[in-house]
Tab-separated table of C-alpha atoms in Angstrom:
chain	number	residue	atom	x	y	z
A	11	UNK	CA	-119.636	-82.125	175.575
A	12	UNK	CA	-118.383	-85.669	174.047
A	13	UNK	CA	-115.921	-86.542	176.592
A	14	UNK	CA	-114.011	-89.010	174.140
A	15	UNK	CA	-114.007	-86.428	171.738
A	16	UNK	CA	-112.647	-83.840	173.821
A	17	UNK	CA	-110.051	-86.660	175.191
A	18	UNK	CA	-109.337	-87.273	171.506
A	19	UNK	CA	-108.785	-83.303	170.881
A	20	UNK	CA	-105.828	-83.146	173.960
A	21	UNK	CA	-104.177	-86.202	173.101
A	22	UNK	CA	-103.719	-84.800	169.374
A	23	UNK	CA	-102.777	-81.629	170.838
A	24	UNK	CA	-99.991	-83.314	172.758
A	25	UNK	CA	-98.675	-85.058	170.174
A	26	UNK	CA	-98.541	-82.166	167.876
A	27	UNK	CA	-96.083	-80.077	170.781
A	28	UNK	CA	-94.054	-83.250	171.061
A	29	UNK	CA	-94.198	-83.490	166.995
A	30	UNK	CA	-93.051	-79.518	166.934
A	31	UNK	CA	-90.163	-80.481	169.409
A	32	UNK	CA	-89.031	-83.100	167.622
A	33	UNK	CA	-89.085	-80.810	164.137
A	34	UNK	CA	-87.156	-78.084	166.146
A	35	UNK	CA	-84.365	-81.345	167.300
A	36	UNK	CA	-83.958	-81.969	163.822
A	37	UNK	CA	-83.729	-78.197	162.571
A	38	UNK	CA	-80.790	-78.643	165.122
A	39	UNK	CA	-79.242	-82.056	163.267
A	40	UNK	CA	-79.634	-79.758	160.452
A	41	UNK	CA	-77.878	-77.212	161.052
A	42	UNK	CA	-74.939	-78.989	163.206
A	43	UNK	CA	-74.604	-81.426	160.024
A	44	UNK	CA	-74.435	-78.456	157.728
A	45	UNK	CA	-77.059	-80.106	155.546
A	46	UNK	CA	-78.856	-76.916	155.266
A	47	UNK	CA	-78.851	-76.999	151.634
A	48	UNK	CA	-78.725	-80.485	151.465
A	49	UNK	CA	-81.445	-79.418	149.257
A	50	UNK	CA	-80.714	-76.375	147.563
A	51	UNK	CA	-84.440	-75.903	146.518
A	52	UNK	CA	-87.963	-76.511	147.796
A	53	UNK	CA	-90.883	-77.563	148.455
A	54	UNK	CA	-88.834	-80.227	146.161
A	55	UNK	CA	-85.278	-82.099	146.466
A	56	UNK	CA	-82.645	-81.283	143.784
A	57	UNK	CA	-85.927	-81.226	141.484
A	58	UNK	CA	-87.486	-84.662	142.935
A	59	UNK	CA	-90.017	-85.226	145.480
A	60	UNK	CA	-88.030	-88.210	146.040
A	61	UNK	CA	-84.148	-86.936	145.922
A	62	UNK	CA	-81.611	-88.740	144.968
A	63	UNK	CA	-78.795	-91.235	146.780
A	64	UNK	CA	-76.216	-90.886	144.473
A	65	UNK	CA	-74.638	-87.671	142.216
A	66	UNK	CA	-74.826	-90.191	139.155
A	67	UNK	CA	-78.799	-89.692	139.102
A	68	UNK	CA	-77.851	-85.553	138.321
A	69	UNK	CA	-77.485	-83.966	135.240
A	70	UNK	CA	-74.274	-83.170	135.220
A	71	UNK	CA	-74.031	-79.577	134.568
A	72	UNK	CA	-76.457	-79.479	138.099
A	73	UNK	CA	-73.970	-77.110	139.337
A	74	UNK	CA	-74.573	-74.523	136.687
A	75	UNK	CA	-78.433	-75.323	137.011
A	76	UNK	CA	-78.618	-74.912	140.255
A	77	UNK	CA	-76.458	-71.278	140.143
A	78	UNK	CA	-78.372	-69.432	137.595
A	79	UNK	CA	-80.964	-70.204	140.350
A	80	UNK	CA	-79.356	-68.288	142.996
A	81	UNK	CA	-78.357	-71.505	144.800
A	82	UNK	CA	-75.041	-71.359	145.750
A	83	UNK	CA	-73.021	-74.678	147.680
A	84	UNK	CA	-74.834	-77.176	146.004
A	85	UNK	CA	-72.687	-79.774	145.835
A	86	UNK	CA	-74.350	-83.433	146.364
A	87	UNK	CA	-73.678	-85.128	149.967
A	88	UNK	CA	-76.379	-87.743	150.163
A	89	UNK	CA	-76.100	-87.433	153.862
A	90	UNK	CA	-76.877	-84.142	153.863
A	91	UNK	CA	-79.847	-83.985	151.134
A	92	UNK	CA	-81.368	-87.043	153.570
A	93	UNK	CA	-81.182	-85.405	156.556
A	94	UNK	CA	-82.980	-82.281	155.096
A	95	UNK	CA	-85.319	-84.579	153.333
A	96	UNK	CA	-86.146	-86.606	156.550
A	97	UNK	CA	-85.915	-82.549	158.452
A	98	UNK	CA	-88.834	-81.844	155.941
A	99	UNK	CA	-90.641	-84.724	156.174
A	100	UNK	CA	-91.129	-84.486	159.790
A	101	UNK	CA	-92.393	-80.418	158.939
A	102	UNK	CA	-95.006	-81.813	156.757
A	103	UNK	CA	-96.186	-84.411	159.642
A	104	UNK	CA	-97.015	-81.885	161.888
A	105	UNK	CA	-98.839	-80.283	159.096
A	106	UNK	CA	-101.247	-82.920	158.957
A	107	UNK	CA	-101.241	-83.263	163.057
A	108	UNK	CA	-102.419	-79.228	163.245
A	109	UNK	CA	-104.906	-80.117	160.199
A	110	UNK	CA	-105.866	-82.956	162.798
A	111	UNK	CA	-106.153	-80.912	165.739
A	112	UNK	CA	-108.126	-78.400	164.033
A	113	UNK	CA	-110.547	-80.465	163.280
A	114	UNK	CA	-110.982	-82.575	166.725
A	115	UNK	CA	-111.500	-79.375	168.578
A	116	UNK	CA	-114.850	-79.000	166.667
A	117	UNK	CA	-116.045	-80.773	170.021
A	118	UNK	CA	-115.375	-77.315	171.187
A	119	UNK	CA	-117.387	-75.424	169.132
A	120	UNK	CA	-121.056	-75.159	171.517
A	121	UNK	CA	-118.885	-74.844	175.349
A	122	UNK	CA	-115.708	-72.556	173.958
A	123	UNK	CA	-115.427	-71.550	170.133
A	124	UNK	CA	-111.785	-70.148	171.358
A	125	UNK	CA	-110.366	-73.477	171.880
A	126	UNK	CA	-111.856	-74.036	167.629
A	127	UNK	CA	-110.437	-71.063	166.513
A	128	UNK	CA	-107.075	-70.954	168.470
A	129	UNK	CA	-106.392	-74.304	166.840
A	130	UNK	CA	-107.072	-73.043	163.441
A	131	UNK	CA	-104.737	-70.329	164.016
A	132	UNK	CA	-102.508	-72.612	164.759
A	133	UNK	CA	-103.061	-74.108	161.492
A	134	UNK	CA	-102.411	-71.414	159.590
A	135	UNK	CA	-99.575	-70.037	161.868
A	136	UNK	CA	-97.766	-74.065	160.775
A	137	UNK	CA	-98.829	-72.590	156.980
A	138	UNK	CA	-96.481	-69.766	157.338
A	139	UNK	CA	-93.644	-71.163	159.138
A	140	UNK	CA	-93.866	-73.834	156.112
A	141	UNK	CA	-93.469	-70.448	153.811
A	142	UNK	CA	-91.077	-69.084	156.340
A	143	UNK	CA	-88.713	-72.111	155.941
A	144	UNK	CA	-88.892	-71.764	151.896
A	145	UNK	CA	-87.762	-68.300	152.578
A	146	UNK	CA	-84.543	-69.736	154.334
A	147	UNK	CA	-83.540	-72.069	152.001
A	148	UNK	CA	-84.084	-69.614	148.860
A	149	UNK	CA	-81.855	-66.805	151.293
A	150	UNK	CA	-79.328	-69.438	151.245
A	151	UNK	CA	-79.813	-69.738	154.658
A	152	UNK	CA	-79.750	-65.819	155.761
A	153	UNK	CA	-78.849	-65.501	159.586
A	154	UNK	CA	-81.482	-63.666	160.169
A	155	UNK	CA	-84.163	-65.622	158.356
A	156	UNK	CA	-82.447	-68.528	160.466
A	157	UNK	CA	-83.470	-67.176	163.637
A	158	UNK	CA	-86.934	-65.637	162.747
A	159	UNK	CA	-87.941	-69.087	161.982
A	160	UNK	CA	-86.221	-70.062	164.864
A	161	UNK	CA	-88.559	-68.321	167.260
A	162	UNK	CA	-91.857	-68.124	165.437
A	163	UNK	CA	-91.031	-72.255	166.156
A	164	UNK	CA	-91.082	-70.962	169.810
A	165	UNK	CA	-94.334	-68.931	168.776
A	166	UNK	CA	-95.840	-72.197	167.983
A	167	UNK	CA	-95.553	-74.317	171.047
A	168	UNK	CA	-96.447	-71.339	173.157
A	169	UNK	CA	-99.992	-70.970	171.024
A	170	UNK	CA	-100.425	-74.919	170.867
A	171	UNK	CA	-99.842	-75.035	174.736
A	172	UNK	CA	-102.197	-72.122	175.481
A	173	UNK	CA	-105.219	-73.919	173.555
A	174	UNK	CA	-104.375	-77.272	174.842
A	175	UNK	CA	-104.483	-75.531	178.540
A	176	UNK	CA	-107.706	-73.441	177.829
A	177	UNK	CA	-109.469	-76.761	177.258
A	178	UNK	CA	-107.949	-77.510	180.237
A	179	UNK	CA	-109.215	-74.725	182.384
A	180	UNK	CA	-111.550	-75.721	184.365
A	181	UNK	CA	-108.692	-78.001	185.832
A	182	UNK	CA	-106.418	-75.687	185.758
A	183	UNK	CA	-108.574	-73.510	187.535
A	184	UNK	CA	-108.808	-75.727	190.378
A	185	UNK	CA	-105.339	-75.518	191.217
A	186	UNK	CA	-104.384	-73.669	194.834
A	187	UNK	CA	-101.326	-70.541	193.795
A	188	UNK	CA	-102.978	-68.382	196.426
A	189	UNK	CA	-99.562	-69.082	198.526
A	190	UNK	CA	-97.112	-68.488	195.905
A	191	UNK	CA	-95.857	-64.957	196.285
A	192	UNK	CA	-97.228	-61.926	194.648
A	193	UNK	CA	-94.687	-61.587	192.069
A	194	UNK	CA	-93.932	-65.017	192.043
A	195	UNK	CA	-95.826	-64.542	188.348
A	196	UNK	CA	-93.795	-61.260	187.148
A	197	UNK	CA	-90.457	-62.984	187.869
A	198	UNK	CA	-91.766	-65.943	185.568
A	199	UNK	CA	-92.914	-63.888	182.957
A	200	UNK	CA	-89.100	-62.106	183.156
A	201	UNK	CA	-88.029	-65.686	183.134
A	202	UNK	CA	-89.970	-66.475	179.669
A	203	UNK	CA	-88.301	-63.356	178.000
A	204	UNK	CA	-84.898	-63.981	178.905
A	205	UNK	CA	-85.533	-67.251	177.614
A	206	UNK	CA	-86.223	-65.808	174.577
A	207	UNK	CA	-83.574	-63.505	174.424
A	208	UNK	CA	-80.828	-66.306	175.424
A	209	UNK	CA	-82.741	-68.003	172.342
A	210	UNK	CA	-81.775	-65.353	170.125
A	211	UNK	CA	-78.571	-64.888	170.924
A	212	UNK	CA	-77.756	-68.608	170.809
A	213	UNK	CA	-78.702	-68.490	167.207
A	214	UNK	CA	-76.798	-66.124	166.482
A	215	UNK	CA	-73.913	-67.635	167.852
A	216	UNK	CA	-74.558	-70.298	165.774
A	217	UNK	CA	-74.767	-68.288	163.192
A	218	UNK	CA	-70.834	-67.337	163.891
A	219	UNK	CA	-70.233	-70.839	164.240
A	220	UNK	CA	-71.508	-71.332	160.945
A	221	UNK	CA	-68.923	-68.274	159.591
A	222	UNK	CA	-66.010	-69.884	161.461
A	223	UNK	CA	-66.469	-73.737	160.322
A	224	UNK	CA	-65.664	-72.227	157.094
A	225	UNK	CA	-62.525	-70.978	158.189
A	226	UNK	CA	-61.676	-73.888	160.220
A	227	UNK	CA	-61.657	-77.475	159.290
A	228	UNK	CA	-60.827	-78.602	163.464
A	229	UNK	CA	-63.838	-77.991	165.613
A	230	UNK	CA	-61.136	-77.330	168.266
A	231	UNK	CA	-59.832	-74.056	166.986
A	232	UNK	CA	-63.189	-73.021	166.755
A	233	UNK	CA	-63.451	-71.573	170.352
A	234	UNK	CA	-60.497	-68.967	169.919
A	235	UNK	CA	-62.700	-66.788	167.545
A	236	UNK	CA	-65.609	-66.961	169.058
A	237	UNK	CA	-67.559	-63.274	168.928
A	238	UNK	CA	-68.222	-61.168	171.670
A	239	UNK	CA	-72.227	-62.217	171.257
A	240	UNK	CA	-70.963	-66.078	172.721
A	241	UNK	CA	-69.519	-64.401	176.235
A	242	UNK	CA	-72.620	-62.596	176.419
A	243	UNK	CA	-74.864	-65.443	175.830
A	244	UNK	CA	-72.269	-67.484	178.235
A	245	UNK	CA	-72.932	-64.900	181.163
A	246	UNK	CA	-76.472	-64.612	180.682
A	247	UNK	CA	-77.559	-68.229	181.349
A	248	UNK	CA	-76.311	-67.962	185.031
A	249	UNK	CA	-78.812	-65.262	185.176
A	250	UNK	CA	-81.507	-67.692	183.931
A	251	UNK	CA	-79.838	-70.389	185.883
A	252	UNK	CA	-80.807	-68.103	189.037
A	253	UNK	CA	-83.832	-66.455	188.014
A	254	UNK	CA	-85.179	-70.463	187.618
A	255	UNK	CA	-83.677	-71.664	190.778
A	256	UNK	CA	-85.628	-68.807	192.380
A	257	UNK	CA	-89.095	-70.323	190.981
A	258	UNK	CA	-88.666	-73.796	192.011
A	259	UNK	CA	-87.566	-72.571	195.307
A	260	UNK	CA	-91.108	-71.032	195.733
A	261	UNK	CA	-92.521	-73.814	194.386
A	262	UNK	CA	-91.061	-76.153	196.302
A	263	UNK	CA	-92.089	-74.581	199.699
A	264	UNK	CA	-95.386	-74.045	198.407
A	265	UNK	CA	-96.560	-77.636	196.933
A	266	UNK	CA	-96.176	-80.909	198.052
A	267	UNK	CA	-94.332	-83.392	195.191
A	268	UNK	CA	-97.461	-85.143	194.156
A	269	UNK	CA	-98.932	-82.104	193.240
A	270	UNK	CA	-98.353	-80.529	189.181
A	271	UNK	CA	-96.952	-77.854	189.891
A	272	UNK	CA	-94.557	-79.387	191.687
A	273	UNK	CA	-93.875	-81.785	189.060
A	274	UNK	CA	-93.749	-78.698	186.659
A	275	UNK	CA	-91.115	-76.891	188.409
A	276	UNK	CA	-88.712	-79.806	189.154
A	277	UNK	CA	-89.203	-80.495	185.145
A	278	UNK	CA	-88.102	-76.650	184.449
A	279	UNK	CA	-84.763	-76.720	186.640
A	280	UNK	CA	-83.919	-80.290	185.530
A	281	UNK	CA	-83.990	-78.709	181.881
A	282	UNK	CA	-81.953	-75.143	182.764
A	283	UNK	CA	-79.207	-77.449	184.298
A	284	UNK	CA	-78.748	-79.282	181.558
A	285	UNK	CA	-79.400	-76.605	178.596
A	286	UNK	CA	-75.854	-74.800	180.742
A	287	UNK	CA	-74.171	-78.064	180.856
A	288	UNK	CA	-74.701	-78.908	176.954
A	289	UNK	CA	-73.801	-74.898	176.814
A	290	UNK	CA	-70.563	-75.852	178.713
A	291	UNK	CA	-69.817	-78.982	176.841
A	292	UNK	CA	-70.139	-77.263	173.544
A	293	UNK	CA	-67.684	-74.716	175.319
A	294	UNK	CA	-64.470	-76.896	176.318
A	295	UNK	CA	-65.226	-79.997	174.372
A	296	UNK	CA	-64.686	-77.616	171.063
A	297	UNK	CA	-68.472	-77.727	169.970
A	298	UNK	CA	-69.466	-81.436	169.573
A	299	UNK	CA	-71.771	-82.284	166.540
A	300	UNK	CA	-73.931	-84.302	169.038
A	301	UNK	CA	-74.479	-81.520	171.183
A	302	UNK	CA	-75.780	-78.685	169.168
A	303	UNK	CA	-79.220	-80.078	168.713
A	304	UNK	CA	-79.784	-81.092	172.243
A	305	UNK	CA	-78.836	-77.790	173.481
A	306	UNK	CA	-81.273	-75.866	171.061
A	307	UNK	CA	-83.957	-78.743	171.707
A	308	UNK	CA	-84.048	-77.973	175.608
A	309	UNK	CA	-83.652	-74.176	175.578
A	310	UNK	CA	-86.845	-74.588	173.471
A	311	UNK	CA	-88.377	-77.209	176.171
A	312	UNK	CA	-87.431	-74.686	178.820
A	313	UNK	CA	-89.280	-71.779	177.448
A	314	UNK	CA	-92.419	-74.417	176.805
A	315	UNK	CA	-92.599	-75.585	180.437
A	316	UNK	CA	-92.709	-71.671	181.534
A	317	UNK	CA	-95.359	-70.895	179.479
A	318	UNK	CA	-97.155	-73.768	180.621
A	319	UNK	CA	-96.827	-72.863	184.391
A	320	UNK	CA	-97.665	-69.416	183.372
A	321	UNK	CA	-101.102	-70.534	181.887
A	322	UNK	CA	-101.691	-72.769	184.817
A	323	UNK	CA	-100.739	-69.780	186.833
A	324	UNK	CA	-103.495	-67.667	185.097
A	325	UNK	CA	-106.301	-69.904	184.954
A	326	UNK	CA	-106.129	-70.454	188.996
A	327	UNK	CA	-105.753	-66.516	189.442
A	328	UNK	CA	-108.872	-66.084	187.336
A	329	UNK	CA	-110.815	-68.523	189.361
A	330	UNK	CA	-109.812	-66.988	192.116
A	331	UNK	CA	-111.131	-63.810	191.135
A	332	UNK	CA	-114.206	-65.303	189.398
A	333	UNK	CA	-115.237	-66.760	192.655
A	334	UNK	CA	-114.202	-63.703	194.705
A	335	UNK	CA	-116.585	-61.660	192.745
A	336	UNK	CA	-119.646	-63.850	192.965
A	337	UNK	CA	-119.288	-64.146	196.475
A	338	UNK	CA	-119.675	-60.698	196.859
């Protein structure tokens, strides 16, 4: 195998799960901004690949136009139309970043076709949630078009991270779990799917959110009608909180700090703690702007880092076993 080339394959492959991050972050500035129809159709802007800064450059019956449609709120904020602009900008770069990871991995093709055709998957998977996010913005944003795209954005990283790690597993494999405890693994993957859950539920708190800002102007009244879904979501991070704490305490009696694992786990908590202190902020600060985004942007960075020490976790076990069985 070209070593360059298969150098060139995982640095792309990085860059396309920090790209999908940062696409998530601003899905986030989105939605906190209410710029969600910014641009009240797509794949163009009010019409215009290139929209416009200023309501002058509208007809001026746009209103009507855009209503016989099926667009509803469209009225022209040129903050709002650039931030969903910029938001969909940033999908089509990681387009072109999946189109360029498909095509390193080629390098693949002779030593593990998987690696090739997981990253064309991936390609095509980025095709859909493309079509996906059309969907939402000709729903006029339906909540729960909101959150499907939400987590097949989740269903992305996870894929992208599994095919960066299986070209990785031969390294992977290397790595020494044997002294974790046996269902040091089960609690992780129960980890991963509360993630996903808490995920969930956070949209569709936002989702409320959403519901109330349009009954209240002050973010600080906000709070007292909060549904029953936010108390739930609210309780249920302590049980993540707890359920993570219990990982990086087997971890951290298990590997020594210069080792990845290590490294891994210490990234994990470091991320809980501060997805439930931007959850608490959000909670008595009356639900800063600022802090929507970051809040959605690490919950998603949380459930990426546990998939990621669940496929190192798998490689070594397979090793394990591999080697178990040809010494018999």
């Amino acid at each position: 195998m070209n070593y360059q080339a298969a150098l060139r394959f995982r640095r792309i492959g990085i860059l396309t799960i920090f790209a999908v991050y940062i696409v998530i972050l601003m899905g986030g500035v989105v939605r906190a901004s209410g710029a969600g129809m910014g641009c009240p159709d797509w794949p163009t802007c009010f019409g215009s690949w290139i929209p416009p800064t200023e309501e002058s450059q509208l007809p001026a019956n746009y209103h009507e136009i855009y209503a016989e449609r099926g667009y509803q709120n469209t009225q022209f904020n040129p903050v709002k139309t650039w931030t969903e602009y910029v938001n969909r900008l940033v999908g089509v770069t990681i387009g072109f970043l999946i189109l360029l990871t498909a095509w390193s991995s080629r390098v693949y093709l002779k030593t593990d076709k998987n690696v090739f055709y997981l990253s064309l998957g991936n390609f095509f998977l980025v095709g859909f949630q493309g079509w996906l996010g059309s969907t939402v913005v000709a729903s006029n944003l339906k909540p729960v078009m909101i959150t499907l795209h939400m987590l097949l954005a989740l269903v992305l990283v996870a894929l992208l991270i599994y095919t960066i790690a299986r070209s990785q597993r031969d390294f992977l494999g290397q790595l020494d779990t044997q002294a974790l405890p046996a269902r040091f693994k089960s609690v992780l993957i129960a980890a991963m799917i509360m993630t996903l859950l808490q995920v969930a539920m956070g949209t569709q708190v936002r989702e409320a959110v959403d519901f109330i800002a349009r009954e209240h102007i002050e973010r600080q009244y906000w709070r007292d009608d909060f549904p029953v879904i936010f108390y739930i979501h609210r309780s249920f991070s302590s049980l993540i909180l707890f359920t993570n704490l219990w990982l990086m305490w087997k971890i951290y009696h298990t590997f020594n700090k210069h080792q990845l694992l290590f490294r891994t786990g210490v990234a994990l908590t470091t991320l809980v703690i501060t997805a439930i202190l931007a959850g608490v902020s959000l909670d008595r600060l009356g639900v800063p702007a600022i802090v929507q985004p970051i809040h959605l942007v690490v919950a998603s960075l949380i459930f990426g880092v546990q998939f990621f020490l669940y496929s190192c976790l798998n490689y070594s076990e397979k090793n394990r076993i591999s080697k178990q069985t040809a010494s018999v």
